PDB file of C-alpha atoms in Angstrom:
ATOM      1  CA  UNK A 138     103.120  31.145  87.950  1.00 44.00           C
ATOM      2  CA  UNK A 139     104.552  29.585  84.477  1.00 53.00           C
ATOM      3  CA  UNK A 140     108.416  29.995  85.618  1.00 87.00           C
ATOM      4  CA  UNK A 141     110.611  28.969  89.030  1.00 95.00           C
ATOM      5  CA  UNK A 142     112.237  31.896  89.578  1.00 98.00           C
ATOM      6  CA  UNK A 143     115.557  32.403  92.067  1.00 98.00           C
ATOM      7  CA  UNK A 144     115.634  34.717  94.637  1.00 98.00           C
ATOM      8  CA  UNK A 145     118.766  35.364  96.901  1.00 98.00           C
ATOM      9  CA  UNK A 146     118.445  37.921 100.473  1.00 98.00           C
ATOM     10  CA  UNK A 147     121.435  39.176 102.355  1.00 98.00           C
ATOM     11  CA  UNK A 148     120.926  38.374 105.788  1.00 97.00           C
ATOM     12  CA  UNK A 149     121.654  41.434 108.088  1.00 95.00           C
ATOM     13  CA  UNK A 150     119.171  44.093 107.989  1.00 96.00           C
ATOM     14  CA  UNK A 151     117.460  42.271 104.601  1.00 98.00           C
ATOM     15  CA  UNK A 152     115.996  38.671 106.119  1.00 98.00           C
ATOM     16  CA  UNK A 153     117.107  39.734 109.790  1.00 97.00           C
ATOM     17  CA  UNK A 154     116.161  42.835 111.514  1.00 96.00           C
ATOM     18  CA  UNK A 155     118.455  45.192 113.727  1.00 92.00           C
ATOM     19  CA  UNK A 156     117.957  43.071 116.312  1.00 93.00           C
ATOM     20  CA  UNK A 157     119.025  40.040 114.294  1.00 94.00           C
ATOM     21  CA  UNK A 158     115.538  38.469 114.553  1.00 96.00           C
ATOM     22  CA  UNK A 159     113.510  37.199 112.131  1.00 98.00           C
ATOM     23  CA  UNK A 160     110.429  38.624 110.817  1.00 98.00           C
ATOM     24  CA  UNK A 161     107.279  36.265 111.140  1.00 98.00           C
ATOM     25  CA  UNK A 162     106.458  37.690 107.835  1.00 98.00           C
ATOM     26  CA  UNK A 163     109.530  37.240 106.340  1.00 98.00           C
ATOM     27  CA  UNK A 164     109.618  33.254 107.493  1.00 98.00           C
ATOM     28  CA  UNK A 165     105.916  33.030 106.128  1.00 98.00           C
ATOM     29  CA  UNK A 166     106.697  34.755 102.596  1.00 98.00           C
ATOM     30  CA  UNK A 167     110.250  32.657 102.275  1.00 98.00           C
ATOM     31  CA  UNK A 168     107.851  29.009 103.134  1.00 98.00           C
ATOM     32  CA  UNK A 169     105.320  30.395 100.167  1.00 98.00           C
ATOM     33  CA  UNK A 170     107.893  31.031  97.910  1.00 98.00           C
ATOM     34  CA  UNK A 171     108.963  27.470  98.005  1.00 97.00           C
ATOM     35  CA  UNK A 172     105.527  26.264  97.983  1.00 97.00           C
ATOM     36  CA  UNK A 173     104.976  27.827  94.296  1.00 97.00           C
ATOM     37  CA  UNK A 174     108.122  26.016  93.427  1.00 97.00           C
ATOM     38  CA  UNK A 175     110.842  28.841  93.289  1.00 98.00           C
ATOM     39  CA  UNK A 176     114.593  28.538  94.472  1.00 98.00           C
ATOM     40  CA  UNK A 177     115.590  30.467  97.883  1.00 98.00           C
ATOM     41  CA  UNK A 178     119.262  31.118  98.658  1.00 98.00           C
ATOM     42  CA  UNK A 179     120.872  33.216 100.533  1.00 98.00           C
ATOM     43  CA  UNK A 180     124.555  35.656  99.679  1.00 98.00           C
ATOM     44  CA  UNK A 181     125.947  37.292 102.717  1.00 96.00           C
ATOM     45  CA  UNK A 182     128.895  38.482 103.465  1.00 91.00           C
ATOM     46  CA  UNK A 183     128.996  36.058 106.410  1.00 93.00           C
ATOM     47  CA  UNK A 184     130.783  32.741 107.099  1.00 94.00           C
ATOM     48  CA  UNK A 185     128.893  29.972 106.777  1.00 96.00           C
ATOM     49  CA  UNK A 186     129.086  28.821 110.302  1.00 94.00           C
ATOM     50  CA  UNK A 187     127.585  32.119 111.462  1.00 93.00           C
ATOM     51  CA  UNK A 188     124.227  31.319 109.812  1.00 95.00           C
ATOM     52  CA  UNK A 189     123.544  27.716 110.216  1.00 95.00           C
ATOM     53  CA  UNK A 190     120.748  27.683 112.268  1.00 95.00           C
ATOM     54  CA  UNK A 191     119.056  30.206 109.890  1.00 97.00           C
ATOM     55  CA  UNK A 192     119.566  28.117 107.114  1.00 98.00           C
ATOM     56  CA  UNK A 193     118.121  25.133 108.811  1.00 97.00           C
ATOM     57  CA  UNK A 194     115.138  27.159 109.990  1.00 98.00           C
ATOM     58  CA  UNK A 195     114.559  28.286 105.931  1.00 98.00           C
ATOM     59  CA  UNK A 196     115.956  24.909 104.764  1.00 98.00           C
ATOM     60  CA  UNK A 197     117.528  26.711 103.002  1.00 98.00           C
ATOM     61  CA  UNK A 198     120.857  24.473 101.355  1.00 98.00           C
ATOM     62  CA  UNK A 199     121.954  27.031  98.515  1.00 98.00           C
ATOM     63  CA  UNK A 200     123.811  30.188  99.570  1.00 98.00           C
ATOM     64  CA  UNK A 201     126.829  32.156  98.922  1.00 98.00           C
ATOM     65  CA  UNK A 202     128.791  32.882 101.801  1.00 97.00           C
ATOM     66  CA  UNK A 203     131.627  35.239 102.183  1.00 95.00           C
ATOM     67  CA  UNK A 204     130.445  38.050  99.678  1.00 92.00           C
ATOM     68  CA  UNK A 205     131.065  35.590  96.940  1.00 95.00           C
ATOM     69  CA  UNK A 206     133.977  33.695  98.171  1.00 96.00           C
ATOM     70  CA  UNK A 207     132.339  30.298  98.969  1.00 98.00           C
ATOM     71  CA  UNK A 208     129.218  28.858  97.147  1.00 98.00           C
ATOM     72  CA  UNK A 209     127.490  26.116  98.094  1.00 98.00           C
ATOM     73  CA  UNK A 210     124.469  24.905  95.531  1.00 98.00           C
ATOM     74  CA  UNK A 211     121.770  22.076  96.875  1.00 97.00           C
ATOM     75  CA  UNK A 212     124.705  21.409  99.775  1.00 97.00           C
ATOM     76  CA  UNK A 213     127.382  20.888  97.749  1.00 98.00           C
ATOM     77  CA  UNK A 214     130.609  23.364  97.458  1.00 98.00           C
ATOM     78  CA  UNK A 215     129.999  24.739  93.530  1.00 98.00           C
ATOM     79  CA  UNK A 216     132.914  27.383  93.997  1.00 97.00           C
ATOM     80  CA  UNK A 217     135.469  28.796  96.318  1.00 97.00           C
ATOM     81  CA  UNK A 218     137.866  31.821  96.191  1.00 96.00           C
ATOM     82  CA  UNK A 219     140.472  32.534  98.403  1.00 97.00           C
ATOM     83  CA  UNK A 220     142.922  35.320  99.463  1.00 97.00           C
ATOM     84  CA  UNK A 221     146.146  35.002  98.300  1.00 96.00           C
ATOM     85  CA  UNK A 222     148.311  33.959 101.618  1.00 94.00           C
ATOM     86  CA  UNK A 223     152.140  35.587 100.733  1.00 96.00           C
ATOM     87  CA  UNK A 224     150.158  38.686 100.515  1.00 97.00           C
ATOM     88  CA  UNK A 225     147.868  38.322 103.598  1.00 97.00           C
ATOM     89  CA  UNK A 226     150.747  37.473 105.847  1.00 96.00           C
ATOM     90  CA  UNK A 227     152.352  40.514 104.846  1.00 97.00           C
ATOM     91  CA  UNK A 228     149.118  43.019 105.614  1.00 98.00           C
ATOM     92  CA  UNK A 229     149.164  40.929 109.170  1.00 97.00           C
ATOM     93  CA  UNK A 230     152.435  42.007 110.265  1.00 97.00           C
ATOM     94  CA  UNK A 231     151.570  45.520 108.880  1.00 97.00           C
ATOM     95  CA  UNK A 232     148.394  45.761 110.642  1.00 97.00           C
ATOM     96  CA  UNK A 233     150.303  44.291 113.937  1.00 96.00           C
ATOM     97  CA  UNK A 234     152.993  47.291 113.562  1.00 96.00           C
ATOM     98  CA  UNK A 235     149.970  49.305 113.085  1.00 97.00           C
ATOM     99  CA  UNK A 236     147.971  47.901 116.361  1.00 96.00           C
ATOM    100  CA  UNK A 237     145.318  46.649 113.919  1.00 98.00           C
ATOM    101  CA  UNK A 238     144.205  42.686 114.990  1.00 98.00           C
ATOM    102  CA  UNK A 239     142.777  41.062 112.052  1.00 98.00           C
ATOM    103  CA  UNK A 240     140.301  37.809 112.152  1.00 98.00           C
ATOM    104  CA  UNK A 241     141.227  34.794 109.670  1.00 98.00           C
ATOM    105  CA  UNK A 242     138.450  33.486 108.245  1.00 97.00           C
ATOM    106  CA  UNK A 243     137.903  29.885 106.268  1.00 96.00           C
ATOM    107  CA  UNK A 244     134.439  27.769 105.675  1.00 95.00           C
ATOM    108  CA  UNK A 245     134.273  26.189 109.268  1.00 94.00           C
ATOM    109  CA  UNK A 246     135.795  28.844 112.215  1.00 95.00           C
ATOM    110  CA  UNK A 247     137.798  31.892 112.781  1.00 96.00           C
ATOM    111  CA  UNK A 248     140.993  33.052 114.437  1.00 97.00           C
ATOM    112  CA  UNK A 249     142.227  36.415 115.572  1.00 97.00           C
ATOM    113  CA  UNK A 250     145.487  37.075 115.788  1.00 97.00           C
ATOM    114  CA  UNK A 251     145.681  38.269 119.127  1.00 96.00           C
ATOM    115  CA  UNK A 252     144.212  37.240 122.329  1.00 95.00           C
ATOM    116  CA  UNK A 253     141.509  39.845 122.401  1.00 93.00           C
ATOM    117  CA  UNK A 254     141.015  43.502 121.554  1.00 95.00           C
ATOM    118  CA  UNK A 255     138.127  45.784 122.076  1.00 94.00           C
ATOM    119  CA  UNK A 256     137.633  46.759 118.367  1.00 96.00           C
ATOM    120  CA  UNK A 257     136.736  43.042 117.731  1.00 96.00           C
ATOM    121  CA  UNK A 258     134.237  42.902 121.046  1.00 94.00           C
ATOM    122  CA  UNK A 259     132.593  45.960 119.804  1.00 94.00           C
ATOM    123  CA  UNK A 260     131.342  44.390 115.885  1.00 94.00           C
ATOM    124  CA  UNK A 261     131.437  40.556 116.151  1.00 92.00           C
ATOM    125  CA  UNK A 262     128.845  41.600 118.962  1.00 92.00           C
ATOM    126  CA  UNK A 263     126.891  43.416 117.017  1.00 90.00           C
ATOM    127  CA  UNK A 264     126.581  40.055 114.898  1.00 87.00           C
ATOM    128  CA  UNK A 265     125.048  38.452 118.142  1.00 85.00           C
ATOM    129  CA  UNK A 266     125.958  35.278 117.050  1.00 86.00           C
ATOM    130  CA  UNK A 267     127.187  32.341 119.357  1.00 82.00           C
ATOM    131  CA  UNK A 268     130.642  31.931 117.916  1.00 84.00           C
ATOM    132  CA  UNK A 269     133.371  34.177 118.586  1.00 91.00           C
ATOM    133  CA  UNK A 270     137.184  34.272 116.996  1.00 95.00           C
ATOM    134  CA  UNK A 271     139.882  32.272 119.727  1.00 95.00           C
ATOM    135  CA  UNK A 272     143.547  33.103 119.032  1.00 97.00           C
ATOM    136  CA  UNK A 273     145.454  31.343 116.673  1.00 97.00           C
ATOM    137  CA  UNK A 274     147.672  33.669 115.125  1.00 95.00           C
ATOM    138  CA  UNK A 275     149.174  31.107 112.465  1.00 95.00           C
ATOM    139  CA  UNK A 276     145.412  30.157 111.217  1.00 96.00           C
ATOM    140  CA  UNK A 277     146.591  31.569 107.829  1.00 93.00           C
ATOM    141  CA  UNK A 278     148.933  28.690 107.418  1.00 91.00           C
ATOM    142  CA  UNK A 279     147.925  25.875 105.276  1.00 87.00           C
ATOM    143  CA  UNK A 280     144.211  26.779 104.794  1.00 93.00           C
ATOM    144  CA  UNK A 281     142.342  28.342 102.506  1.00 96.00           C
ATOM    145  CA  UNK A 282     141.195  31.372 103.708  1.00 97.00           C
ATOM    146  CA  UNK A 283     138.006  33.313 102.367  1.00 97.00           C
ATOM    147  CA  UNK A 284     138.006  36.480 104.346  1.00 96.00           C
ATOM    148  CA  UNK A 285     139.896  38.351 106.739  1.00 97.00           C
ATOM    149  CA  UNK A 286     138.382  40.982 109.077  1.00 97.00           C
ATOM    150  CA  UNK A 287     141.045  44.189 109.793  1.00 98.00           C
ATOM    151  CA  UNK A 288     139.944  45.898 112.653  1.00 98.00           C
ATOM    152  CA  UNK A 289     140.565  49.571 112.145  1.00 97.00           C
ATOM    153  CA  UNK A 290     138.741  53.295 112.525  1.00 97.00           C
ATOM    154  CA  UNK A 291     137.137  54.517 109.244  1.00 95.00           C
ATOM    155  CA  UNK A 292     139.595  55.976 107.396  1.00 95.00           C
ATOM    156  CA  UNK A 293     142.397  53.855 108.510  1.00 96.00           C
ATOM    157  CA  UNK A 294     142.169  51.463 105.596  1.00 96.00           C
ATOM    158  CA  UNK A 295     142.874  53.708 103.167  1.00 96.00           C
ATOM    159  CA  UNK A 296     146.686  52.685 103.785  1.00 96.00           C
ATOM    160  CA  UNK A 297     146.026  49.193 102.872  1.00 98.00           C
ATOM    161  CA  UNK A 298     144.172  49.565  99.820  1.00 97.00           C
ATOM    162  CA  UNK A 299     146.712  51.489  98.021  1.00 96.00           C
ATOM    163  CA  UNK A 300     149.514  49.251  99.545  1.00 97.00           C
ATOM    164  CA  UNK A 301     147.861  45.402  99.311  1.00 97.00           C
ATOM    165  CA  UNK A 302     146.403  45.892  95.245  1.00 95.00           C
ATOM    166  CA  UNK A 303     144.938  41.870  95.247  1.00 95.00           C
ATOM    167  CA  UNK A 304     142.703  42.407  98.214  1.00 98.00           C
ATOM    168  CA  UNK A 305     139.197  45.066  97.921  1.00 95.00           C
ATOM    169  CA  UNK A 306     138.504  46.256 101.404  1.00 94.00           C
ATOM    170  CA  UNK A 307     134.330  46.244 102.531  1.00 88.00           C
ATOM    171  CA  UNK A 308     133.566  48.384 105.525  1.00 88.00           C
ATOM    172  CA  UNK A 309     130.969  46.835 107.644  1.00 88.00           C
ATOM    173  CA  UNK A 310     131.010  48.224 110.855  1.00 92.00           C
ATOM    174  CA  UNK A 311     132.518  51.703 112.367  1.00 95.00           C
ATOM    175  CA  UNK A 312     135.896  49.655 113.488  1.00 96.00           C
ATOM    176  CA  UNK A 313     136.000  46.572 111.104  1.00 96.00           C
ATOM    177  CA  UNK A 314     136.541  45.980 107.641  1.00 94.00           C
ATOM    178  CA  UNK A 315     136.085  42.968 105.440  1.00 92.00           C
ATOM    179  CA  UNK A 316     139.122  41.791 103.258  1.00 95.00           C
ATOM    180  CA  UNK A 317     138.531  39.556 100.409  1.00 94.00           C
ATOM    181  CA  UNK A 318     140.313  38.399  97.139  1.00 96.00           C
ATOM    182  CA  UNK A 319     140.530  40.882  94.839  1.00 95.00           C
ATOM    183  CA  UNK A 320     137.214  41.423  92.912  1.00 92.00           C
ATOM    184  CA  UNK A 321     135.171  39.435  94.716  1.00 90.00           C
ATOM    185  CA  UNK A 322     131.590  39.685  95.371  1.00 91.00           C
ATOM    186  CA  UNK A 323     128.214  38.544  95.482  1.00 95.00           C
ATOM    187  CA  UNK A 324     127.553  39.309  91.867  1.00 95.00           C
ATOM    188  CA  UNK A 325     130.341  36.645  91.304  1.00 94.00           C
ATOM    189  CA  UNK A 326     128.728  33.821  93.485  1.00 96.00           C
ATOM    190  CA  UNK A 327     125.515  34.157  91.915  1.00 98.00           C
ATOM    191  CA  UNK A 328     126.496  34.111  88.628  1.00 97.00           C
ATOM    192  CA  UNK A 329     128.466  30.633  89.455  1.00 97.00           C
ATOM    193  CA  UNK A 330     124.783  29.447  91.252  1.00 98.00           C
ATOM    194  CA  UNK A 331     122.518  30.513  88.246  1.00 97.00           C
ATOM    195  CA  UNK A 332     124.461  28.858  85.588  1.00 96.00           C
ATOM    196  CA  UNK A 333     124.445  25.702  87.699  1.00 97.00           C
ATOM    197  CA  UNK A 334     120.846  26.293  87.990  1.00 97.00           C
ATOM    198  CA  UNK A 335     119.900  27.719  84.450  1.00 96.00           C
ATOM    199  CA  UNK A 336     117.772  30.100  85.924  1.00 97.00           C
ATOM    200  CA  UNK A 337     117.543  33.019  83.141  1.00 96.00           C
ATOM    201  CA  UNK A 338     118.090  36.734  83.894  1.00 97.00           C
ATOM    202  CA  UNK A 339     114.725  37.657  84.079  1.00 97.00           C
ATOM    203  CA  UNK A 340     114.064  34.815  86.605  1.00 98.00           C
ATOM    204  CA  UNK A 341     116.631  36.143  88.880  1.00 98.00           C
ATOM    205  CA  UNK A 342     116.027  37.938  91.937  1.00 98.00           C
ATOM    206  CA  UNK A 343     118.251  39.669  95.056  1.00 98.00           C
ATOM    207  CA  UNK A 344     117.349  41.696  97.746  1.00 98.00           C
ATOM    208  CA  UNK A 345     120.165  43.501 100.130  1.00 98.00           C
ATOM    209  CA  UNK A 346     120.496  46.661 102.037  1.00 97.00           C
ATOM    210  CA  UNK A 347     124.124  46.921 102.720  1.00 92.00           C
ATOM    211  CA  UNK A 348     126.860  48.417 100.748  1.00 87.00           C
ATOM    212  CA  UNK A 349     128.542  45.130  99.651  1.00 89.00           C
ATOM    213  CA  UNK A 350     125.154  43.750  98.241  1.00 94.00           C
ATOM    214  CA  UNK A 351     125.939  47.082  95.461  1.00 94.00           C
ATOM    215  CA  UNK A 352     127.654  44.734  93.197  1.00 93.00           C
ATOM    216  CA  UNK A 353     124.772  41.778  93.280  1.00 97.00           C
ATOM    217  CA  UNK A 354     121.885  44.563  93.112  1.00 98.00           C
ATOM    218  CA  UNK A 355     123.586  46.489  90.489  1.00 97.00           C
ATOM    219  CA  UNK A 356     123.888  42.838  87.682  1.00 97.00           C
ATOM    220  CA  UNK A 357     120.685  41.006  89.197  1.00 98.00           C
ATOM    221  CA  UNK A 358     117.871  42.150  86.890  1.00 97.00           C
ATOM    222  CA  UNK A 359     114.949  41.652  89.371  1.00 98.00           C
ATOM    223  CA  UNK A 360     117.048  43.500  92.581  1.00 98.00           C
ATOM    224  CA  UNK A 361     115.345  45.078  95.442  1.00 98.00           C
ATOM    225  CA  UNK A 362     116.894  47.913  98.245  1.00 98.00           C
ATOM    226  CA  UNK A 363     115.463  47.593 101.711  1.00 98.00           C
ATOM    227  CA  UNK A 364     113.988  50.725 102.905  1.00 98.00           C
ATOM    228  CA  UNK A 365     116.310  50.347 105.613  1.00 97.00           C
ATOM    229  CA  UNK A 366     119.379  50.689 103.104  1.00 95.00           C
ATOM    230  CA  UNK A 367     121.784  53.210 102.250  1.00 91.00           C
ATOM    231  CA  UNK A 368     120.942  55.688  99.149  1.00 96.00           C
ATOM    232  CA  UNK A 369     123.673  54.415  97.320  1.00 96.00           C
ATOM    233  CA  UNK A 370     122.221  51.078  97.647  1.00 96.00           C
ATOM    234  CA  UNK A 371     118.897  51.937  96.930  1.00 98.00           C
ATOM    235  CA  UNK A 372     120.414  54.102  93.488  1.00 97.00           C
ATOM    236  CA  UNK A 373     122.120  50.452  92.714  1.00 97.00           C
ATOM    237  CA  UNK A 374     118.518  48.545  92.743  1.00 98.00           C
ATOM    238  CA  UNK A 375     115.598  48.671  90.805  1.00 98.00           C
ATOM    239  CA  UNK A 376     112.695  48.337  93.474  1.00 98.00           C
ATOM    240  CA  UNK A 377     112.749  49.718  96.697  1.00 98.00           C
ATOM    241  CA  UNK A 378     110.596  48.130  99.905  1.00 98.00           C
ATOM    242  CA  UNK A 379     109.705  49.028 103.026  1.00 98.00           C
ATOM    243  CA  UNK A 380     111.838  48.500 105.851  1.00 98.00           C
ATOM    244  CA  UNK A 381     113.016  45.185 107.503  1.00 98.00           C
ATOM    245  CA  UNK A 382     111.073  46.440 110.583  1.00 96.00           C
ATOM    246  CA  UNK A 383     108.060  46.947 108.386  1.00 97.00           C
ATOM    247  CA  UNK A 384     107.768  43.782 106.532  1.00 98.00           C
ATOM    248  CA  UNK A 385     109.679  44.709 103.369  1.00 98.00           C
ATOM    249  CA  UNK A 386     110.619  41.294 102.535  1.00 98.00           C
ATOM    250  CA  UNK A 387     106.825  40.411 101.768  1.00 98.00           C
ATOM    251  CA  UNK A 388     106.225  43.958 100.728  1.00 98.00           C
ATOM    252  CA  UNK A 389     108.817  43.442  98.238  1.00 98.00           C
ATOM    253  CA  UNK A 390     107.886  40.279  96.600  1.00 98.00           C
ATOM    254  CA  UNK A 391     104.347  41.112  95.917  1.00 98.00           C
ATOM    255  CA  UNK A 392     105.652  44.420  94.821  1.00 97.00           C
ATOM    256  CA  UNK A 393     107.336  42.289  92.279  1.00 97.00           C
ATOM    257  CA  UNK A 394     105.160  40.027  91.869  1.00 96.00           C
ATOM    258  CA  UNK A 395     106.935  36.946  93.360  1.00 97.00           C
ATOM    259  CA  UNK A 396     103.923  36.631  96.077  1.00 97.00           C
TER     260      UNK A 396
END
């Protein structure tokens, strides 16, 4: 190898598996990577307290949380984006007329803003993480937030995009949707983490399966679909790998010839 290059995953169902466990193959081929000297971060759409231990298990301390919305380079907070709050307080007491809880999200917990509701049982479980959202509905207040989760059937959103215009609605699970500022995304936070870095375009590297990783595998030059993706994410990249289940993170990389 003459040149570090940077490589970022997306954590669910791209570094972890449908049962949100890590590949032994995928922990080896991360360690190697940063054994021949190249950059590993990670840009998920999740919170940054929802992946700690992950990170510490990589040691891994560059990442872009939040689909874009909060970037942290060698530790340090590089860039931050957050939804405008006259306009999220206003989709609340929509969604509450509409029986449709939303989660407030910032950089260190999250609130819902009711005591509890099935829709948001049914997907933060799927997460199978240890922290779950406590009731606070006035969390908004004061704080930046980075992302709000409205908890809705598919379908049901379509009511909020064409009345909340500074917002771009993310469906991630059959009864949840992501809310974030206004074009925001991954492409975004990576851009603000390879300037920082000065890696060059062809030295850049992302590999995702779900439909908000379209935007980062669409301007990464180097981007990779799991074979575990959607086709419209696999149309966005320019390699395709094998499944999470069937080691497509080290497929990948010596299909690229990373490893």
């Amino acid at each position: 190898m003459t040149e570090r290059s940077i490589i970022f995953f997306d954590i669910d169902g791209t570094l972890l598996n449908h049962d949100k466990k890590l590949p032994s193959s995928t922990k080896e081929a991360i360690f190697k990577l940063k054994e021949l000297g190249h950059e590993v971060a990670i840009a998920t759409g999740r919170a940054p307290f929802m992946y700690r231990d992950l990170r510490e298990e990589l040691e891994i301390d560059t990442f872009v949380s939040y689909n874009g919305q909060y970037v942290v380079v060698n530790g340090k907070v590089l860039y931050t984006n957050s939804l405008n709050t006259t306009s999220l307080e206003k989709l609340t007491e929509v969604a509450l007329r509409n029986e449709h809880p939303v989660v407030f999200m910032d950089h260190e917990d999250m609130k819902a803003n009711v005591p509890e509701h099935h829709y948001i049982n049914e997907s933060i479980d799927t997460l199978k993480i240890e922290h779950f959202p406590t009731h606070d509905p006035h969390y908004y207040k004061k704080r930046d937030l980075y992302q709000t989760l409205l908890f809705c059937r598919e379908g049901e959103e379509k009511q909020y995009e064409q009345e909340f215009q500074d917002f771009d609605f993310i469906r991630w699970h059959p009864v949840s949707v992501d809310i974030l500022p206004k074009g925001g995304s991954k492409a975004k936070g990576i851009q603000a983490v390879v300037e920082k870095l000065g890696f060059p375009k062809e030295n850049q590297y992302a590999f995702g399966d779900g439909l908000n990783d379209i935007a980062m595998l669409s301007s990464v030059t180097n981007s990779v679909a799991m074979g575990n993706g959607e086709e419209e994410v696999k149309r966005a990249a320019k390699y395709v790998t094998k499944s999470v289940e069937d080691d497509g993170i080290l497929h990948g990389l010596q299909m690229v010839g990373l490893l």
